[in-house]
Amino acid sequence: TLLAIGVGFIVYMLFPIWLALHASPEQLTHDNRVVWSIARIPALIYVGVWGATLSSAVGSILTAPRTLQALAHDDLVPKAFGRGVGPDNEPRVGMFATYGLAQVGVLLGGLDVIAPVLTMFFLATYGLINLACSLERWAASPSFRPDFRVPAIVGLLGGGGCLYVMSIINLPAMIAAALFSAGIYVFTQRRALSTTYGDARHGMWSALVRSALQRLRHAEFHPANWRPNLLVLGGAYEERPWLLQLGSTIVQDRGIVTYVRLLPGDLKDLIDQRRTLRHELDERLLEEFPNVFGKVEIVDDIYQGALAVVQAYGLGTLEANTVMLGWPRDIDNAPGYVHMLRSLVMIDRSLLILSFDTHKRWGRRRRIDIWWGGLAGNGGLMLLTAHLIGAHQSWTNAEITVRTVVEDNEHKARAEKRIREVLESAHIDARPLVTLREDRPVHDIMVEQSGSADVAILGLMIPDDDADADGFFTRVHALLDGLPTTILVRSARNFEGEPVLFDDGAAPKAGTIRR
């Protein structure tokens, strides 16, 4: 077969050279019968044309009906074309359809009418086959194991060559063929067919991801390149959909967000449930949050399991840098929860803990209040969180206010100046608002000023000792009482917010605020 292909290739290549040596460019351009003029035995031309016509006709009679039959089995054309007759399943319906199509071409009465159409679709077919083989070879799909192997670059050059030849033969016909092929692609995608054939796209994207991860592994990370790769520990989706809403709002197209549901229990008992829940979660996320990935994991203990999942998540240098979870109103194991939070911070994961007001929900999405204690500690991540929320299209008209409480007028002027310098240097559109305490409890001031806000953002201090876990929950519950939907922020141990916030990486000196 390869020898026959080689002989045919040589003949095809020699023929245009022979024409160029025996006829002028003007003859080749304007005289359709130039071959008869320069041929030594013109009668042989009829023999050659007759032989080529018969070979093409026989090939079409044998392959076209069976191709149509195969397309019918894949639901790409009406099933009637897939009907076969006899023990060999002869595609009789497909043969009649092929015959009718051929007769349409014959009845047109001129090769000049049908030749551009046939040429375009043949070249499009050859070009796409070359490109498909090249992509499969480049993606190294295990299922692609042809007996005749060629390098990926050969298929790429072949596909490009077909496109180039199409453009120089008849550009409008090329565009029509491309639109027709695109229409077939759109049609098959919308029908969501359950096909028996593979798809090169998955292998192609896998190869791109692998290449990107390898390059990312060797690229030096700078804190200015920080992006919120968010891992949401949300339990059952139906119970806390607001975690996904906030996670999707913060990340948008700037990073990666993954929603993880933890199933406490025995692996043997829950493995089938895990598979079902994973499928349901993927379908729901694809419909409502297409930029979110989903995972379902079985763990022995919910808190230790969460810590293990967070550490194991990721590939190479691409891992979650921020963990989001809900603030528990009732908790049975306060020391275990506090230990999990402290451990997550120790392994350099920032925390966003959402206390969601189920009555006010997200309000009108017009006002975000940050309760500021200074840039050091949690301040950088608090500003970034507010900025990322405000950058979402549903929060574009939101006003960000940076609030703090001080003891006297001297500290008030100093605090306003510091906050304003930070906001100007960080290019964050927000306004500072400093309030005098005047012997009032700070919590009363917070409720008075932020009770009508849509979202409040507070820094969170985690106790160093698990023995203080119950007191920690009591204090935080009291702090959240009367506030709207609130995000508690705790920066990772080595989180560097200044390079992300400030152009030159050097923040203005903005120490903690004295209250």
Coordinates of C-alpha atoms in Angstrom, one line a residue:
T1 CA 0.0 0.0 0.0
L2 CA 2.8 2.4 0.9
L3 CA 4.6 1.6 -2.4
A4 CA 1.4 2.3 -4.4
I5 CA 0.9 5.6 -2.5
G6 CA 4.5 6.5 -3.3
V7 CA 4.1 5.8 -7.0
G8 CA 0.9 7.9 -7.1
F9 CA 2.6 10.7 -5.2
I10 CA 5.5 10.8 -7.8
V11 CA 3.0 10.8 -10.7
Y12 CA 1.0 13.7 -9.2
M13 CA 4.2 15.7 -8.5
L14 CA 5.7 15.1 -12.0
F15 CA 2.5 16.1 -13.8
P16 CA 2.5 19.8 -12.9
I17 CA 6.3 19.9 -13.6
W18 CA 5.7 18.4 -17.1
L19 CA 3.0 20.9 -17.8
A20 CA 5.2 23.8 -16.7
L21 CA 8.0 22.6 -19.0
H22 CA 5.7 22.2 -22.1
A23 CA 3.3 25.1 -21.8
S24 CA 3.5 28.8 -21.1
P25 CA 1.8 30.3 -18.0
E26 CA -0.7 32.1 -20.2
Q27 CA -1.8 28.7 -21.8
L28 CA -2.1 27.1 -18.4
T29 CA -4.2 30.0 -17.1
H30 CA -6.6 30.4 -20.0
D31 CA -6.7 27.1 -22.0
N32 CA -8.6 24.3 -20.3
R33 CA -7.6 21.9 -23.1
V34 CA -3.9 22.6 -23.0
V35 CA -3.1 19.0 -22.1
W36 CA -4.6 17.8 -25.4
S37 CA -2.5 20.3 -27.3
I38 CA 0.8 19.2 -25.9
A39 CA 0.1 15.5 -25.4
R40 CA 1.9 13.1 -27.7
I41 CA -1.0 10.6 -27.7
P42 CA -4.2 12.6 -26.8
A43 CA -6.3 9.4 -26.9
L44 CA -4.6 8.2 -23.7
I45 CA -6.1 11.1 -21.8
Y46 CA -9.5 9.6 -22.3
V47 CA -8.2 6.3 -20.9
G48 CA -6.7 8.0 -17.9
V49 CA -9.8 10.1 -17.2
W50 CA -12.0 7.0 -17.6
G51 CA -9.8 5.0 -15.2
A52 CA -9.7 7.8 -12.6
T53 CA -13.5 8.1 -12.9
L54 CA -14.1 4.4 -12.4
S55 CA -11.7 4.2 -9.5
S56 CA -13.4 7.2 -7.8
A57 CA -16.8 5.8 -8.5
V58 CA -16.1 2.4 -7.2
G59 CA -14.4 3.9 -4.1
S60 CA -17.5 6.1 -3.5
I61 CA -19.9 3.2 -4.0
L62 CA -18.0 1.1 -1.5
T63 CA -17.2 3.7 1.1
A64 CA -19.8 6.4 1.0
P65 CA -22.8 4.3 1.9
R66 CA -21.0 2.6 4.8
T67 CA -19.7 6.0 6.0
L68 CA -23.3 7.2 6.0
Q69 CA -24.4 4.1 7.8
A70 CA -21.8 4.6 10.5
L71 CA -22.9 8.3 10.9
A72 CA -26.4 7.0 11.4
H73 CA -25.3 4.6 14.1
D74 CA -23.7 7.6 15.9
D75 CA -27.0 9.6 15.6
L76 CA -25.3 12.2 13.3
V77 CA -27.8 11.6 10.5
P78 CA -31.3 10.1 10.4
K79 CA -31.4 6.5 11.6
A80 CA -33.0 5.4 8.3
F81 CA -29.5 5.6 6.7
G82 CA -28.2 3.0 9.2
R83 CA -30.4 0.2 8.0
G84 CA -28.6 -2.8 6.5
V85 CA -29.7 -5.7 4.4
G86 CA -28.4 -9.3 4.4
P87 CA -25.8 -11.1 6.5
D88 CA -23.2 -8.5 5.6
N89 CA -25.4 -5.6 6.6
E90 CA -25.2 -4.0 3.2
P91 CA -26.2 -0.3 3.5
R92 CA -28.8 -0.3 0.8
V93 CA -30.6 2.9 2.0
G94 CA -27.2 4.7 2.1
M95 CA -26.4 3.4 -1.4
F96 CA -29.5 4.9 -2.9
A97 CA -28.9 8.2 -1.1
T98 CA -25.3 8.2 -2.4
Y99 CA -26.6 7.5 -5.9
G100 CA -29.1 10.3 -5.7
L101 CA -26.5 12.8 -4.6
A102 CA -24.1 11.7 -7.4
Q103 CA -26.9 12.1 -10.0
V104 CA -27.4 15.7 -8.8
G105 CA -23.8 16.4 -9.6
V106 CA -24.0 14.7 -13.0
L107 CA -27.2 16.6 -13.9
L108 CA -25.5 19.9 -13.2
G109 CA -23.9 19.3 -16.6
G110 CA -20.5 20.9 -16.0
L111 CA -17.3 20.0 -14.0
D112 CA -16.6 23.7 -13.5
V113 CA -19.7 23.9 -11.3
I114 CA -19.1 20.9 -9.1
A115 CA -15.3 20.8 -9.0
P116 CA -14.7 23.7 -6.5
V117 CA -17.3 22.2 -4.2
L118 CA -15.8 18.7 -4.3
T119 CA -12.3 20.1 -4.1
M120 CA -13.1 22.1 -1.0
F121 CA -14.7 19.3 0.9
F122 CA -12.0 16.8 0.0
L123 CA -9.3 19.2 1.1
A124 CA -11.3 20.0 4.3
T125 CA -11.6 16.3 5.0
Y126 CA -7.9 15.7 4.4
G127 CA -6.9 18.7 6.4
L128 CA -9.0 17.9 9.4
I129 CA -7.8 14.3 9.4
N130 CA -4.2 15.6 9.4
L131 CA -4.9 18.0 12.2
A132 CA -6.8 15.4 14.3
C133 CA -3.9 12.9 13.9
S134 CA -1.4 15.6 14.8
L135 CA -3.3 16.6 17.9
E136 CA -3.8 13.0 19.0
R137 CA -0.1 12.3 18.5
W138 CA 0.9 15.5 20.4
A139 CA -1.5 14.7 23.3
A140 CA -0.1 11.2 23.5
S141 CA -3.6 9.7 24.0
P142 CA -3.2 6.0 25.1
S143 CA -6.2 5.1 22.9
F144 CA -4.5 6.4 19.7
R145 CA -2.3 3.6 18.6
P146 CA -2.1 3.6 14.7
D147 CA 0.0 1.0 13.0
F148 CA 1.4 3.7 10.7
R149 CA 3.0 6.3 12.8
V150 CA 4.2 9.8 11.7
P151 CA 5.5 12.7 13.8
A152 CA 2.9 15.3 14.9
I153 CA 4.6 18.0 12.9
V154 CA 3.9 16.0 9.6
G155 CA 0.1 16.1 10.3
L156 CA 0.3 19.7 11.3
L157 CA 2.0 20.7 8.1
G158 CA -0.4 18.5 6.1
G159 CA -3.4 20.3 7.7
G160 CA -1.9 23.7 7.1
G161 CA -1.1 22.8 3.6
C162 CA -4.7 21.8 2.8
L163 CA -6.0 25.1 4.2
Y164 CA -3.5 27.1 2.2
V165 CA -4.4 25.2 -1.0
M166 CA -8.1 25.8 -0.3
S167 CA -7.5 29.5 0.0
I168 CA -5.6 29.9 -3.2
I169 CA -8.0 27.8 -5.3
N170 CA -11.3 29.5 -4.2
L171 CA -11.5 31.6 -1.1
P172 CA -15.3 32.0 -1.1
A173 CA -15.7 28.2 -1.5
M174 CA -13.2 27.7 1.4
I175 CA -15.2 30.0 3.6
A176 CA -18.4 28.2 2.7
A177 CA -16.8 24.8 3.5
A178 CA -15.5 26.1 6.8
L179 CA -18.9 27.4 7.8
F180 CA -20.5 24.1 6.8
S181 CA -18.0 22.2 8.9
A182 CA -18.6 24.6 11.8
G183 CA -22.3 24.1 11.5
I184 CA -21.8 20.3 11.8
Y185 CA -19.7 20.8 14.9
V186 CA -22.3 23.1 16.5
F187 CA -25.1 20.6 15.6
T188 CA -23.3 17.7 17.2
Q189 CA -22.4 19.7 20.3
R190 CA -26.0 20.8 20.9
R191 CA -27.4 17.3 20.5
A192 CA -25.0 16.2 23.3
L193 CA -24.6 12.8 21.6
S194 CA -23.5 9.7 23.5
T195 CA -21.0 8.6 20.9
T196 CA -18.9 5.6 20.5
Y197 CA -15.9 7.5 19.2
G198 CA -13.3 9.4 21.1
D199 CA -12.6 13.2 21.2
A200 CA -9.2 14.7 20.8
R201 CA -10.1 17.8 22.9
H202 CA -9.7 16.1 26.3
G203 CA -6.3 14.8 25.4
M204 CA -5.3 18.2 24.0
W205 CA -6.4 20.1 27.1
S206 CA -4.7 17.5 29.3
A207 CA -1.5 18.0 27.4
L208 CA -1.8 21.8 27.7
V209 CA -2.4 21.5 31.5
R210 CA 0.5 19.2 31.9
S211 CA 2.8 21.5 30.0
A212 CA 1.6 24.5 32.0
L213 CA 2.2 22.8 35.3
Q214 CA 5.7 21.8 34.3
R215 CA 6.4 25.4 33.3
L216 CA 4.8 26.8 36.5
R217 CA 7.0 24.4 38.5
H218 CA 10.1 26.1 37.2
A219 CA 8.8 29.7 37.2
E220 CA 9.8 31.7 40.2
F221 CA 6.8 32.8 42.3
H222 CA 6.6 36.4 43.4
P223 CA 4.0 37.5 45.9
A224 CA 2.7 40.1 43.4
N225 CA 1.5 37.2 41.3
W226 CA -0.8 36.0 44.1
R227 CA -4.3 34.8 43.0
P228 CA -7.1 33.5 45.2
N229 CA -7.1 29.8 44.6
L230 CA -10.0 29.0 46.9
L231 CA -11.0 25.7 48.5
V232 CA -14.5 25.8 49.9
L233 CA -15.4 23.4 52.7
G234 CA -19.2 23.6 52.4
G235 CA -20.8 20.3 53.3
A236 CA -24.1 19.6 51.5
Y237 CA -24.6 22.2 48.8
E238 CA -28.2 22.7 49.6
E239 CA -27.4 23.7 53.2
R240 CA -24.9 26.5 52.4
P241 CA -25.2 27.7 48.8
W242 CA -24.0 31.1 49.9
L243 CA -20.5 29.8 50.3
L244 CA -20.4 29.0 46.6
Q245 CA -22.0 32.4 45.8
L246 CA -19.3 34.2 47.7
G247 CA -16.5 31.9 46.4
S248 CA -17.5 32.4 42.8
T249 CA -17.8 36.2 43.4
I250 CA -14.3 36.5 44.9
V251 CA -12.5 34.3 42.3
Q252 CA -14.3 35.1 39.1
D253 CA -11.6 34.6 36.4
R254 CA -8.7 35.4 38.6
G255 CA -8.0 32.0 40.2
I256 CA -9.5 28.6 40.9
V257 CA -12.4 27.7 43.3
T258 CA -13.1 24.2 44.4
Y259 CA -16.1 23.2 46.4
V260 CA -15.4 20.2 48.7
R261 CA -18.1 18.1 50.5
L262 CA -16.7 16.0 53.3
L263 CA -18.6 12.7 54.2
P264 CA -17.7 11.5 57.7
G265 CA -17.9 7.7 58.0
D266 CA -16.5 4.5 56.7
L267 CA -15.1 4.3 53.2
K268 CA -16.8 0.9 52.5
D269 CA -20.2 2.1 53.5
L270 CA -20.1 5.5 51.7
I271 CA -18.2 4.7 48.4
D272 CA -21.4 4.3 46.3
Q273 CA -22.9 7.4 47.9
R274 CA -19.8 9.4 47.2
R275 CA -20.0 8.5 43.5
T276 CA -23.6 9.6 43.3
L277 CA -23.1 12.8 45.2
R278 CA -20.0 13.7 43.0
H279 CA -22.1 13.3 39.9
E280 CA -25.0 15.4 41.3
L281 CA -22.5 18.1 42.5
D282 CA -20.8 18.3 39.1
E283 CA -24.1 18.7 37.3
R284 CA -25.3 21.4 39.7
L285 CA -22.0 23.3 39.6
L286 CA -21.9 23.1 35.8
E287 CA -25.4 24.6 35.6
E288 CA -25.1 27.3 38.2
F289 CA -21.3 28.0 38.8
P290 CA -19.4 26.9 35.7
N291 CA -16.2 28.4 37.1
V292 CA -16.2 26.1 40.1
F293 CA -14.9 22.6 40.5
G294 CA -16.4 20.0 42.8
K295 CA -15.1 17.2 45.0
V296 CA -16.6 14.7 47.4
E297 CA -14.3 13.1 49.9
I298 CA -14.8 10.4 52.7
V299 CA -13.1 11.1 56.0
D300 CA -13.0 9.5 59.4
D301 CA -13.1 12.8 61.3
I302 CA -14.5 15.9 59.9
Y303 CA -11.8 18.3 61.2
Q304 CA -8.8 16.1 60.7
G305 CA -10.2 15.1 57.3
A306 CA -10.6 18.7 56.3
L307 CA -6.9 19.4 57.2
A308 CA -5.8 16.3 55.2
V309 CA -7.9 17.3 52.1
V310 CA -6.5 20.8 52.2
Q311 CA -2.9 19.6 52.3
A312 CA -3.5 17.0 49.6
Y313 CA -5.3 19.3 47.2
G314 CA -3.4 20.6 44.3
L315 CA -0.7 19.5 41.9
G316 CA 2.9 20.7 42.0
T317 CA 3.0 24.4 42.9
L318 CA -0.6 24.9 42.0
E319 CA -2.5 24.5 45.3
A320 CA -5.2 26.2 47.3
N321 CA -3.9 29.3 49.2
T322 CA -7.2 30.2 50.8
V323 CA -9.8 28.1 52.6
M324 CA -13.5 29.2 53.0
L325 CA -15.9 27.7 55.4
G326 CA -19.0 28.7 57.3
W327 CA -19.2 29.9 60.8
P328 CA -20.9 27.3 62.9
R329 CA -23.8 28.5 65.1
D330 CA -23.8 25.3 67.1
I331 CA -20.8 23.1 67.6
D332 CA -20.1 19.9 69.5
N333 CA -16.3 19.9 69.3
A334 CA -15.1 23.4 69.7
P335 CA -11.4 22.4 70.5
G336 CA -11.3 20.3 67.3
Y337 CA -12.7 23.2 65.2
V338 CA -10.2 25.7 66.7
H339 CA -7.3 23.2 66.2
M340 CA -8.3 22.9 62.5
L341 CA -8.4 26.6 62.0
R342 CA -5.0 27.1 63.7
S343 CA -3.5 24.2 61.7
L344 CA -4.8 25.6 58.4
V345 CA -3.0 28.9 59.2
M346 CA 0.2 27.1 60.1
I347 CA 0.3 25.4 56.7
D348 CA 0.0 28.8 55.0
R349 CA -3.7 28.8 54.1
S350 CA -5.6 32.0 54.6
L351 CA -9.1 31.7 56.0
L352 CA -12.4 33.3 55.0
I353 CA -15.1 32.3 57.5
L354 CA -18.6 33.4 56.4
S355 CA -21.3 34.2 59.0
F356 CA -24.3 34.4 56.7
D357 CA -27.5 36.3 57.7
T358 CA -30.2 34.1 56.2
H359 CA -32.8 36.9 56.5
K360 CA -30.9 39.8 55.0
R361 CA -28.7 37.5 52.8
W362 CA -26.6 39.8 50.5
G363 CA -28.8 42.8 50.9
R364 CA -28.8 45.2 48.0
R365 CA -25.1 44.6 47.3
R366 CA -24.4 48.3 47.7
R367 CA -22.3 48.5 50.8
I368 CA -19.2 46.8 52.2
D369 CA -17.8 47.7 55.6
I370 CA -14.3 46.8 56.7
W371 CA -13.5 47.1 60.4
W372 CA -9.8 48.1 60.3
G373 CA -7.1 47.3 62.8
G374 CA -4.2 48.3 60.6
L375 CA -2.4 46.9 57.5
A376 CA -0.4 44.5 59.5
G377 CA -1.9 41.1 60.3
N378 CA -5.2 40.6 58.5
G379 CA -5.5 44.1 57.0
G380 CA -4.0 43.3 53.6
L381 CA -6.3 40.3 52.9
M382 CA -9.3 42.2 54.2
L383 CA -8.7 45.0 51.6
L384 CA -8.1 42.4 48.9
T385 CA -11.3 40.5 49.8
A386 CA -13.4 43.7 49.6
H387 CA -11.8 44.7 46.4
L388 CA -12.4 41.3 44.8
I389 CA -16.1 41.3 45.9
G390 CA -16.6 44.9 44.5
A391 CA -15.0 43.9 41.2
H392 CA -17.8 41.4 40.5
Q393 CA -20.5 42.6 38.2
S394 CA -23.3 42.2 40.8
W395 CA -21.3 44.4 43.2
T396 CA -20.1 47.1 40.8
N397 CA -22.0 49.9 42.6
A398 CA -21.0 48.9 46.1
E399 CA -19.3 51.5 48.3
I400 CA -16.4 50.2 50.4
T401 CA -15.9 51.9 53.8
V402 CA -12.9 51.3 56.0
R403 CA -14.0 51.9 59.6
T404 CA -12.2 52.0 62.9
V405 CA -12.7 53.3 66.5
V406 CA -10.2 55.5 68.4
E407 CA -10.1 57.1 71.8
D408 CA -9.5 60.8 71.0
N409 CA -9.3 63.4 68.3
E410 CA -5.5 63.2 68.0
H411 CA -5.7 59.5 67.2
K412 CA -8.7 60.2 64.9
A413 CA -6.7 62.5 62.6
R414 CA -3.7 60.2 62.6
A415 CA -5.9 57.2 61.8
E416 CA -7.7 58.9 59.0
K417 CA -4.4 59.9 57.4
R418 CA -3.0 56.4 57.7
I419 CA -6.0 54.7 56.2
R420 CA -6.2 57.3 53.3
E421 CA -2.5 56.7 52.5
V422 CA -3.0 53.0 52.4
L423 CA -6.1 53.2 50.1
E424 CA -4.4 55.7 47.7
S425 CA -1.3 53.6 47.5
A426 CA -3.3 50.4 46.9
H427 CA -5.5 52.1 44.3
I428 CA -8.6 50.9 46.1
D429 CA -11.8 53.0 45.8
A430 CA -12.9 53.3 49.4
R431 CA -13.4 55.9 52.0
P432 CA -12.1 56.0 55.6
L433 CA -14.4 56.6 58.5
V434 CA -12.9 57.0 62.0
T435 CA -15.3 57.2 65.0
L436 CA -14.6 58.4 68.6
R437 CA -15.3 55.8 71.2
E438 CA -16.6 58.1 73.9
D439 CA -16.7 55.4 76.5
R440 CA -19.1 53.3 74.4
P441 CA -18.6 49.5 73.8
V442 CA -16.9 49.0 70.5
H443 CA -19.4 46.3 69.6
D444 CA -22.3 48.7 70.0
I445 CA -20.6 51.1 67.6
M446 CA -20.1 48.3 65.1
V447 CA -23.7 47.3 65.2
E448 CA -24.9 50.9 65.0
Q449 CA -22.7 51.7 61.9
S450 CA -22.7 48.3 60.1
G451 CA -26.0 46.9 61.0
S452 CA -27.5 48.3 57.8
A453 CA -24.5 47.3 55.6
D454 CA -24.7 44.4 53.1
V455 CA -21.4 42.8 54.1
A456 CA -19.0 43.4 57.0
I457 CA -15.4 42.2 56.9
L458 CA -13.6 41.7 60.3
G459 CA -10.2 40.3 61.2
L460 CA -10.1 37.1 63.3
M461 CA -7.6 36.2 66.0
I462 CA -7.4 32.4 66.7
P463 CA -6.4 31.3 70.2
D464 CA -3.1 29.6 70.7
D465 CA -4.6 27.1 73.1
D466 CA -7.5 24.7 72.4
A467 CA -8.5 25.0 76.0
D468 CA -9.8 28.5 75.2
A469 CA -12.0 27.2 72.4
D470 CA -15.3 27.6 74.2
G471 CA -14.4 31.2 75.2
F472 CA -13.3 31.9 71.6
F473 CA -16.7 30.8 70.3
T474 CA -18.5 32.9 73.0
R475 CA -16.6 36.0 72.1
V476 CA -17.0 35.6 68.3
H477 CA -20.8 34.9 68.7
A478 CA -21.1 38.0 70.7
L479 CA -19.1 40.0 68.1
L480 CA -21.3 38.8 65.3
D481 CA -24.6 39.5 67.1
G482 CA -26.4 42.3 65.3
L483 CA -24.1 42.4 62.3
P484 CA -25.1 41.6 58.8
T485 CA -23.5 38.9 56.7
T486 CA -19.9 38.9 57.9
I487 CA -16.6 37.6 56.6
L488 CA -14.1 36.8 59.2
V489 CA -10.6 37.0 57.7
R490 CA -7.4 35.4 59.0
S491 CA -4.3 35.7 56.9
A492 CA -1.9 32.8 56.3
R493 CA 1.2 32.8 58.4
N494 CA 3.4 33.8 55.5
F495 CA 0.8 35.7 53.5
E496 CA 2.4 38.8 51.9
G497 CA -0.3 41.3 51.0
E498 CA 1.9 44.3 50.3
P499 CA 3.2 43.2 46.9
V500 CA -0.3 42.4 45.8
L501 CA -1.8 45.7 47.0
F502 CA 1.0 48.1 46.1
D503 CA 2.7 48.8 42.8
D504 CA 6.2 49.1 44.3
G505 CA 5.7 46.4 46.9
A506 CA 6.3 48.9 49.7
A507 CA 3.2 49.9 51.7
P508 CA 3.0 53.2 53.5
K509 CA 3.6 52.9 57.2
A510 CA 0.2 52.2 58.6
G511 CA 0.6 50.6 62.0
T512 CA -2.2 49.2 64.1
I513 CA -5.0 51.5 65.2
R514 CA -5.3 52.3 68.9
R515 CA -8.8 51.9 70.2

